[in-house]
Every structure is written in structure tokens, then in C-alpha cells.
Coordinates of C-alpha atoms in Angstrom, one line a residue:
E1 CA 23.1 -2.0 21.8
A2 CA 19.9 -1.0 23.5
A3 CA 20.2 2.5 21.9
I4 CA 20.8 0.9 18.5
R5 CA 17.8 -1.4 18.8
K6 CA 15.6 1.6 19.9
Y7 CA 16.7 3.6 16.9
K8 CA 16.0 0.7 14.5
D9 CA 12.8 -0.6 15.9
L10 CA 10.3 2.2 15.7
P11 CA 6.6 1.4 15.9
D12 CA 4.9 0.5 12.6
G13 CA 8.3 0.0 11.0
K14 CA 8.7 3.8 10.5
V15 CA 12.2 5.2 9.5
P16 CA 13.6 7.7 12.0
V17 CA 14.6 11.1 10.5
T18 CA 17.0 13.6 12.0
V19 CA 17.1 17.2 10.6
L20 CA 20.3 19.2 11.0
T21 CA 19.8 22.9 10.7
G22 CA 21.7 26.0 11.7
F23 CA 23.0 29.2 10.0
L24 CA 25.7 29.2 7.4
G25 CA 29.1 28.0 8.8
S26 CA 27.8 26.8 12.1
G27 CA 29.3 23.3 11.7
K28 CA 26.4 21.2 10.3
T29 CA 28.5 19.2 7.8
T30 CA 31.2 18.6 10.3
L31 CA 28.6 17.3 12.7
L32 CA 27.2 15.0 9.9
N33 CA 30.7 13.7 9.3
H34 CA 31.1 12.9 13.0
L35 CA 27.7 11.1 13.2
L36 CA 28.6 9.0 10.2
S37 CA 32.0 8.1 11.6
E38 CA 30.8 6.9 15.0
N39 CA 31.1 3.3 15.9
H40 CA 27.4 2.5 16.0
G41 CA 27.1 0.2 12.9
L42 CA 24.1 2.2 11.7
R43 CA 23.7 3.1 8.0
F44 CA 22.1 6.3 6.8
A45 CA 20.4 7.8 3.8
I46 CA 21.6 11.4 3.5
I47 CA 19.7 14.3 2.0
E48 CA 22.0 17.2 1.4
N49 CA 20.6 20.6 0.7
E50 CA 22.8 23.4 -0.7
F51 CA 22.0 27.1 -1.4
G52 CA 23.7 27.2 -4.7
E53 CA 23.9 25.4 -8.0
V54 CA 27.0 23.5 -7.2
G55 CA 27.1 20.9 -4.4
I56 CA 30.3 20.7 -2.3
D57 CA 29.5 18.6 0.8
E58 CA 28.7 15.4 -1.1
K59 CA 32.2 15.6 -2.7
I60 CA 33.7 15.6 0.8
L61 CA 31.3 13.0 2.2
G62 CA 31.7 10.7 -0.8
G63 CA 35.5 10.9 -0.6
D64 CA 36.1 9.6 2.9
D65 CA 36.5 5.9 3.1
K66 CA 35.4 5.8 6.8
L67 CA 32.1 7.5 5.9
K68 CA 31.5 5.2 3.0
E69 CA 31.1 2.4 5.5
N70 CA 28.0 4.1 6.9
I71 CA 26.4 5.5 3.7
D72 CA 25.7 4.1 0.3
E73 CA 26.0 6.3 -2.9
E74 CA 22.6 5.1 -3.9
V75 CA 21.1 6.8 -0.8
I76 CA 22.6 10.3 -1.1
E77 CA 20.3 12.9 -2.4
V78 CA 21.5 16.4 -3.2
M79 CA 19.0 19.2 -3.7
N80 CA 20.0 22.7 -4.7
G81 CA 18.0 25.7 -3.6
C82 CA 16.3 26.3 -0.3
I83 CA 14.7 23.2 1.1
C84 CA 11.9 25.2 2.6
C85 CA 11.0 26.9 -0.7
T86 CA 11.3 25.8 -4.3
V87 CA 12.5 22.3 -3.5
R88 CA 10.0 21.3 -0.8
G89 CA 8.2 19.1 -3.3
D90 CA 11.5 17.6 -4.2
L91 CA 12.0 16.6 -0.6
V92 CA 8.7 14.6 -0.6
E93 CA 9.8 12.9 -3.8
A94 CA 13.3 12.2 -2.5
L95 CA 11.9 10.6 0.7
K96 CA 9.5 8.4 -1.3
R97 CA 12.3 7.4 -3.6
L98 CA 14.6 6.6 -0.7
H99 CA 12.1 4.4 0.9
T100 CA 12.3 2.0 -2.0
K101 CA 15.9 1.4 -0.9
I102 CA 15.0 0.8 2.7
A103 CA 17.1 -2.3 3.0
K104 CA 20.2 -0.2 2.5
F105 CA 19.8 2.1 5.6
D106 CA 18.5 2.4 9.1
G107 CA 17.6 6.1 9.2
V108 CA 17.6 9.4 7.3
I109 CA 19.7 12.5 8.1
I110 CA 18.7 15.7 6.4
E111 CA 21.2 18.6 6.4
T112 CA 19.4 21.8 5.4
T113 CA 21.0 24.9 3.8
G114 CA 21.9 27.5 6.4
L115 CA 19.2 29.8 5.0
A116 CA 16.4 27.3 5.5
D117 CA 13.4 27.7 7.9
P118 CA 12.9 24.3 9.6
A119 CA 9.1 24.7 9.7
P120 CA 8.2 23.5 6.2
V121 CA 10.7 20.6 6.6
A122 CA 9.0 19.5 9.8
Q123 CA 5.6 20.0 8.2
T124 CA 6.5 17.5 5.5
F125 CA 6.5 14.7 8.0
L126 CA 3.2 15.6 9.6
I127 CA 1.0 16.8 6.8
D128 CA 1.8 14.5 3.8
P129 CA -0.1 11.3 4.6
E130 CA 2.3 9.0 2.8
I131 CA 5.4 10.5 4.3
E132 CA 3.8 10.4 7.8
K133 CA 3.1 6.7 7.4
L134 CA 6.7 5.9 6.3
Y135 CA 8.8 8.2 8.5
E136 CA 9.1 9.5 12.1
L137 CA 10.6 12.9 12.8
D138 CA 13.1 12.1 15.6
A139 CA 14.7 15.5 16.3
I140 CA 15.5 18.9 14.8
V141 CA 19.1 19.6 15.8
T142 CA 20.1 23.2 15.4
V143 CA 23.9 24.0 15.3
V144 CA 24.9 27.5 16.2
D145 CA 28.2 29.3 16.0
A146 CA 29.0 30.6 19.5
K147 CA 31.3 33.4 18.2
H148 CA 28.8 34.7 15.5
L149 CA 25.3 33.8 16.8
I150 CA 24.4 37.1 18.5
L151 CA 25.5 39.0 15.3
R152 CA 23.2 36.8 13.2
L153 CA 20.3 37.1 15.7
D154 CA 20.6 40.9 15.6
D155 CA 21.0 41.1 11.8
E156 CA 18.5 43.7 10.5
K157 CA 16.3 42.3 7.7
P158 CA 14.1 44.0 5.2
E159 CA 10.4 44.3 6.1
G160 CA 8.6 41.0 5.7
V161 CA 11.9 38.9 5.7
E162 CA 12.3 36.5 8.5
N163 CA 15.5 36.1 10.5
E164 CA 16.5 32.5 9.7
A165 CA 18.8 32.2 12.7
Q166 CA 15.9 33.0 15.0
E167 CA 13.6 30.6 13.2
Q168 CA 16.1 27.8 13.4
L169 CA 16.5 28.2 17.2
A170 CA 12.8 28.4 17.8
F171 CA 12.2 25.1 16.1
A172 CA 15.2 23.3 17.7
D173 CA 14.6 20.2 19.8
I174 CA 18.3 20.2 20.6
V175 CA 20.7 23.1 20.3
L176 CA 24.4 22.5 19.8
L177 CA 26.4 25.6 20.9
N178 CA 29.3 24.9 18.7
K179 CA 32.8 26.5 18.3
V180 CA 32.9 27.4 22.1
D181 CA 36.7 27.1 21.8
L182 CA 36.6 30.4 19.8
V183 CA 35.0 32.3 22.8
E184 CA 37.5 32.8 25.5
E185 CA 35.3 34.3 28.3
E186 CA 32.7 32.1 30.1
E187 CA 30.6 35.2 30.6
E188 CA 30.3 35.6 26.8
L189 CA 29.1 32.1 26.5
K190 CA 26.5 32.6 29.2
K191 CA 25.3 35.7 27.3
V192 CA 24.9 33.6 24.1
E193 CA 23.1 30.9 26.0
K194 CA 20.7 33.5 27.5
R195 CA 19.9 34.7 24.0
I196 CA 19.1 31.1 23.0
R197 CA 16.9 30.7 26.1
D198 CA 15.0 33.9 25.2
I199 CA 14.0 32.3 21.9
N200 CA 13.7 28.6 23.0
P201 CA 13.5 28.0 26.8
N202 CA 13.0 24.3 26.6
A203 CA 15.6 22.8 24.2
P204 CA 18.7 21.4 25.9
I205 CA 21.9 23.3 25.0
M206 CA 25.0 21.2 24.5
R207 CA 28.4 22.9 24.2
T208 CA 30.7 21.5 21.5
S209 CA 33.9 22.3 19.7
H210 CA 34.3 21.1 16.1
S211 CA 30.8 19.7 16.4
K212 CA 32.0 16.7 18.4
I213 CA 29.3 15.0 20.4
D214 CA 28.3 11.4 21.2
W215 CA 25.8 10.1 18.7
H216 CA 23.5 8.8 21.6
Q217 CA 22.7 12.4 22.4
L218 CA 21.3 13.2 19.0
L219 CA 20.0 10.0 17.3
G220 CA 17.0 7.9 18.5
V221 CA 16.2 10.5 21.2
G222 CA 12.5 11.1 20.2
A223 CA 12.9 14.8 20.9
F224 CA 10.5 16.3 18.4
D225 CA 7.4 17.5 20.2
I226 CA 4.5 18.8 18.1
S227 CA 2.7 20.2 21.1
R228 CA 5.7 22.5 21.9
V229 CA 5.8 23.7 18.3
L230 CA 2.0 24.5 18.4
E231 CA 2.6 26.6 21.6
F232 CA 4.7 29.2 19.7
E233 CA 3.2 28.7 16.2
P234 CA -0.4 27.7 16.5
D235 CA -1.1 27.6 12.8
F236 CA 1.9 25.3 12.1
L237 CA -0.3 22.4 10.9
T238 CA -2.7 24.5 8.9
N239 CA -0.7 27.3 7.3
V240 CA 1.3 25.0 5.0
D241 CA 1.6 27.4 2.0
A242 CA 3.2 30.3 3.8
E243 CA 6.0 31.8 1.8
H244 CA 9.5 31.9 3.2
E245 CA 11.0 35.1 2.0
H246 CA 14.8 35.4 1.7
D247 CA 16.9 38.6 2.1
N248 CA 17.5 39.4 -1.6
S249 CA 20.9 41.0 -0.8
V250 CA 22.1 37.5 0.2
T251 CA 23.1 35.5 -2.8
S252 CA 25.2 32.5 -3.7
C253 CA 27.9 32.3 -6.3
S254 CA 29.1 28.9 -7.5
V255 CA 31.4 27.5 -10.1
K256 CA 32.1 23.9 -11.2
F257 CA 34.5 22.9 -13.9
E258 CA 36.8 20.0 -14.9
G259 CA 40.4 20.9 -14.6
E260 CA 43.1 21.7 -12.1
L261 CA 44.2 24.8 -10.3
L262 CA 47.6 26.2 -9.4
T263 CA 48.1 25.9 -5.6
Q264 CA 49.9 29.2 -5.2
A265 CA 47.4 31.2 -7.3
L266 CA 44.5 29.6 -5.3
Q267 CA 46.0 30.5 -2.0
E268 CA 46.7 34.1 -3.1
F269 CA 43.1 34.5 -4.3
I270 CA 41.6 33.1 -1.0
S271 CA 43.8 35.4 1.1
E272 CA 43.0 38.5 -0.8
L273 CA 39.3 37.6 -0.9
I274 CA 39.1 37.2 2.9
M275 CA 40.9 40.5 3.5
T276 CA 38.7 42.5 1.1
K277 CA 35.3 40.8 1.2
G278 CA 35.4 38.9 4.6
A279 CA 32.8 41.1 6.2
D280 CA 30.2 40.3 3.5
L281 CA 30.9 36.5 3.3
F282 CA 28.5 34.4 5.4
R283 CA 29.9 31.1 4.2
Y284 CA 32.3 29.8 1.6
K285 CA 33.6 26.3 0.8
G286 CA 35.1 24.4 -2.0
V287 CA 36.8 21.3 -3.2
F288 CA 39.6 21.8 -5.7
A289 CA 41.9 19.6 -7.8
C290 CA 45.4 21.1 -7.7
K291 CA 48.0 20.2 -10.4
G292 CA 50.6 17.8 -9.1
M293 CA 48.6 16.8 -6.0
E294 CA 46.7 13.5 -5.4
R295 CA 44.9 14.9 -2.4
K296 CA 41.9 17.2 -2.5
F297 CA 42.3 20.8 -1.5
I298 CA 39.3 21.5 0.8
F299 CA 38.6 25.0 2.1
Q300 CA 35.8 26.5 4.1
G301 CA 35.2 29.6 6.2
V302 CA 32.8 32.0 7.8
G303 CA 33.6 35.7 7.4
M304 CA 37.3 36.2 8.0
L305 CA 37.7 32.8 9.9
F306 CA 39.2 30.5 7.3
S307 CA 40.5 26.9 7.3
G308 CA 41.8 25.1 4.3
G309 CA 44.5 22.9 2.8
F310 CA 45.1 19.5 1.4
S311 CA 43.0 16.9 3.1
P312 CA 43.7 13.2 3.6
I313 CA 41.0 12.5 0.9
R314 CA 42.6 11.5 -2.4
W315 CA 41.1 11.7 -5.9
G316 CA 39.9 8.3 -7.0
E317 CA 41.6 6.5 -9.8
N318 CA 38.6 6.9 -12.1
E319 CA 37.2 10.1 -10.5
T320 CA 37.1 13.2 -12.6
R321 CA 39.5 15.8 -11.3
E322 CA 37.3 18.9 -11.0
S323 CA 37.1 22.0 -9.0
R324 CA 33.9 23.5 -7.4
F325 CA 33.2 26.2 -4.9
V326 CA 30.2 28.1 -3.4
F327 CA 30.3 31.5 -1.8
I328 CA 27.2 32.8 0.1
G329 CA 27.1 36.4 1.2
R330 CA 25.8 39.8 0.9
N331 CA 26.3 41.9 -2.3
L332 CA 28.6 39.5 -4.0
D333 CA 30.0 40.2 -7.5
M334 CA 29.4 36.8 -9.1
K335 CA 31.2 37.5 -12.4
E336 CA 34.3 38.8 -10.5
L337 CA 34.4 35.8 -8.2
Q338 CA 34.0 33.3 -11.0
A339 CA 36.7 35.1 -13.1
R340 CA 39.1 35.1 -10.2
V341 CA 38.7 31.4 -9.6
M342 CA 39.1 30.6 -13.3
A343 CA 42.2 32.7 -13.4
C344 CA 43.8 30.1 -11.0
K345 CA 43.2 27.3 -13.5
V346 CA 46.2 25.6 -15.0
E347 CA 46.1 25.7 -18.7
E348 CA 47.7 23.0 -20.8
Q349 CA 50.6 25.0 -22.2
V350 CA 54.1 23.5 -21.7
L351 CA 56.1 24.8 -18.8
R352 CA 59.0 27.2 -19.8
F353 CA 61.6 24.9 -18.2
K354 CA 62.2 21.2 -18.2
V355 CA 64.1 18.8 -15.8
G356 CA 67.8 19.6 -16.1
D357 CA 67.5 23.2 -17.1
L358 CA 69.7 25.7 -15.3
V359 CA 67.6 28.5 -13.7
E360 CA 67.6 31.1 -11.0
A361 CA 65.1 31.0 -8.1
R362 CA 64.1 34.1 -6.3
M363 CA 64.9 33.8 -2.6
G364 CA 64.5 36.3 0.3
S365 CA 68.1 37.4 -0.2
G366 CA 67.9 37.7 -4.0
W367 CA 68.3 35.4 -7.0
E368 CA 70.1 32.0 -6.4
P369 CA 71.4 29.7 -9.2
G370 CA 70.0 26.2 -9.4
K371 CA 68.7 23.4 -11.6
V372 CA 65.2 22.0 -12.2
I373 CA 65.1 18.5 -10.8
K374 CA 61.3 17.9 -11.0
V375 CA 58.2 19.4 -12.5
W376 CA 54.8 19.6 -10.9
D377 CA 56.0 18.6 -7.5
S378 CA 53.6 18.9 -4.5
G379 CA 51.4 21.4 -6.4
N380 CA 54.3 23.5 -7.6
P381 CA 55.4 23.8 -11.3
Y382 CA 59.1 23.3 -10.3
R383 CA 61.3 21.7 -7.7
I384 CA 64.7 23.3 -7.9
Q385 CA 68.0 22.2 -6.4
L386 CA 70.1 25.3 -5.7
D387 CA 73.8 25.1 -6.4
E388 CA 74.5 25.3 -2.7
G389 CA 72.5 22.1 -2.2
T390 CA 69.1 23.3 -0.8
C391 CA 65.9 22.3 -2.6
V392 CA 63.2 24.9 -3.1
W393 CA 59.9 25.1 -5.0
G394 CA 59.0 27.5 -7.8
P395 CA 55.3 28.1 -7.0
K396 CA 54.4 29.8 -10.3
D397 CA 55.8 29.5 -13.8
E398 CA 56.6 33.2 -13.9
D399 CA 59.8 35.3 -14.1
V400 CA 59.0 36.8 -10.7
Y401 CA 59.6 33.4 -9.1
V402 CA 61.8 31.4 -11.6
R403 CA 63.9 32.8 -14.5
A404 CA 66.5 31.5 -16.9
R405 CA 70.0 31.6 -15.5
Q406 CA 71.5 35.1 -16.3

């Protein structure tokens, strides 16, 4: 209770702000979910920033009933583009707009895109007079991926292009060394921690798996220290118009459309993509509506590390069933990616077979006779009962899987 009072009762009635930063795929959104789900009774305004034209995270955040208890749909702002570049002015406007709804929340959490430099975000709270009067920057929390961090720190950039992973660590008040479960050797973790210390010797490093950490360690900690920032970047408060230049080979590809996908086609596409393009994919995530399923298919990954499947989050009764994805990586073929996803879309044509039709299902041992007993079952066009009694699915309405009985 004391921690909650401390968080709520800042001097001059200011609203505390926590900035979550970290490279693509480090676990920022997972951390945000955990913070919103904790049993603290606090309510938050959320500012989501995505590098791409299609937002994914707000579809996940907005679909979880537990999270809805701690956020209000009127206080979720989604900004597309890099928050430290073209939309920095939007951040100021969003903060001013949110403050008119102050009765609905106790604090603000900003999740930046993985390609953002935290400096301009922090400057916003110190240089803009109106924002400085209304808000207090509580902490910049940088989440890093223990398995991939060294690779990102050593990533060669074109001349004049900054390394975002290094900048994010330099500005961190707190570092979450996440995904430690993916690093088997303690010595490897110590090497990663040394690299972090070389860049930021003062920020506490907290080891986590799946971004799980007690909220007391991140919220209401008063960790932001402008004097520390000025030590390594003396012109922080004066050089406010410096350009943040991105690596032009890194792009985002996004698609959003109403309609449903075929589960089998979607899974085949994702598997092939990871095998052929995994090395060039920094981050990918999506929320899909699959034909015959009430639950949302959510997938996300970093490189060749992928997780996905049907989540507990269901499509709302009046919610538009739509599919959206964002891929961020190097040298992406946008047209090809978009075409491949659209090829998974279920068109409205009638299925070849109806309930009661006699068919043959392709099994590992060959073709087996059976009967269609249900259509669009668990994301599959057909549920078939074989003559010998076993029930199987026909995952695609194609002769290679299901054909008329010969």
C-alpha cells in the first residue's frame, strides 16, 4: 500500500511515466502485459509505438479481460512510426490529450518501437514546459534479449547510423536481462552482463524469463537521473533537434484486412518463412482470425525463434474478424510477404463436400474411406469419420488431403 501511495502521490500532482524500451523482440509487450496484470489496483494510460503501418499489440492488449481491468480503451494511444523521429510531436499531443482524462488513470506507460532511441522520448519530459509541469519521468526500463544482445550490439551499421541497441542500454535506468532461460551457460550470461556494464555501469541488471518481474521493482522507483544522462551526453538538454538516422536496409512490412485465414495454410507459410528468411527477420508478430475458430491466432518471433498458436483471447461478439501482421527485418520483399499472407485467406466459395458426403482422407498409410461429419471444425474445412471409426481432420479443401470416394 505504501508503494501504491508513493506512485500516486507525486509532488505537484504530476503523473508518473515509465518508458519501456529495448530492441525488437526483447519482450517489451510481454512485460507490459505482466505489469498490467499485477494485483496493484493501479490503472494506466498506455502509449503504444509500432514501427509499421499496422498495430498489433493493442489488439492483444485490448483482447485480454484481465488487462481491461487496469486500462481503459479511451486511454490507449497507438502511434505508428519511430517515436523518436517523425512522431515525436505526436507524443507531446498524445500526452496533452491523455491528461484531460486524468481521472481514468494513475500513471502512463510508453512502449517504444524496438528501433527507437530513448533520448528524444526522455527529452520530451524535460524540455517541453507544459509536459514537464504535468508529468514526471519515473524510469526508462530497457529490456534486452540475453540470447541475441551481443549480436545486436556488434551489428555493423552504415556510417552515421547509430546502433539502437547501444543507445537503449546507455539511457537505461533499469536493465531487464530477459530470456535468460534460453542461455544455458552461466558464463555466457556473465559475458552478456559485462557488455551491458561496459555501456552502462550504473543501471541495475535484473535477470528475467518471459519478462516476469515484481511491479514494485519498476514502477514508482524514481530511477531517472538527469545528472547521469548529462555525464555521457552533455548536450542532451540543448541538442534537441538532432536527427535519429535509421539503417535503411531495415524495413517493416505490414498487412491488415478483414477476413479469415486457413489455419493449415497459415502454419505452412510461417514455417517456410522462418526456414528461408529467419536470418533477416528481426521481429515479426501478428493476430489472425482463422476460419472455424473463436480464439485469436497470435504469433511472434525473433529470427528463427518462433512461438504461436491459438490464444485464450476470443473474438468479441461485435468485433470485426480481421487479420494483421508486421514483419521487421533486413532486405524484406514486401510484395512477396503480403502476397503470401493473402494467399492464406479463405475465400467465400462453397466447400467441395458437405456433411454426409462419402470421401477419402489421405493418411500416412494411404487413402482411407470415411464420411464428412462436420465442416469448419477447429480451423479445418472438414472433420471426417473414417469407416474404421477414427475421426480425422481435412486441413485443406484440396485433393491432396481429401478427395471424393473412388
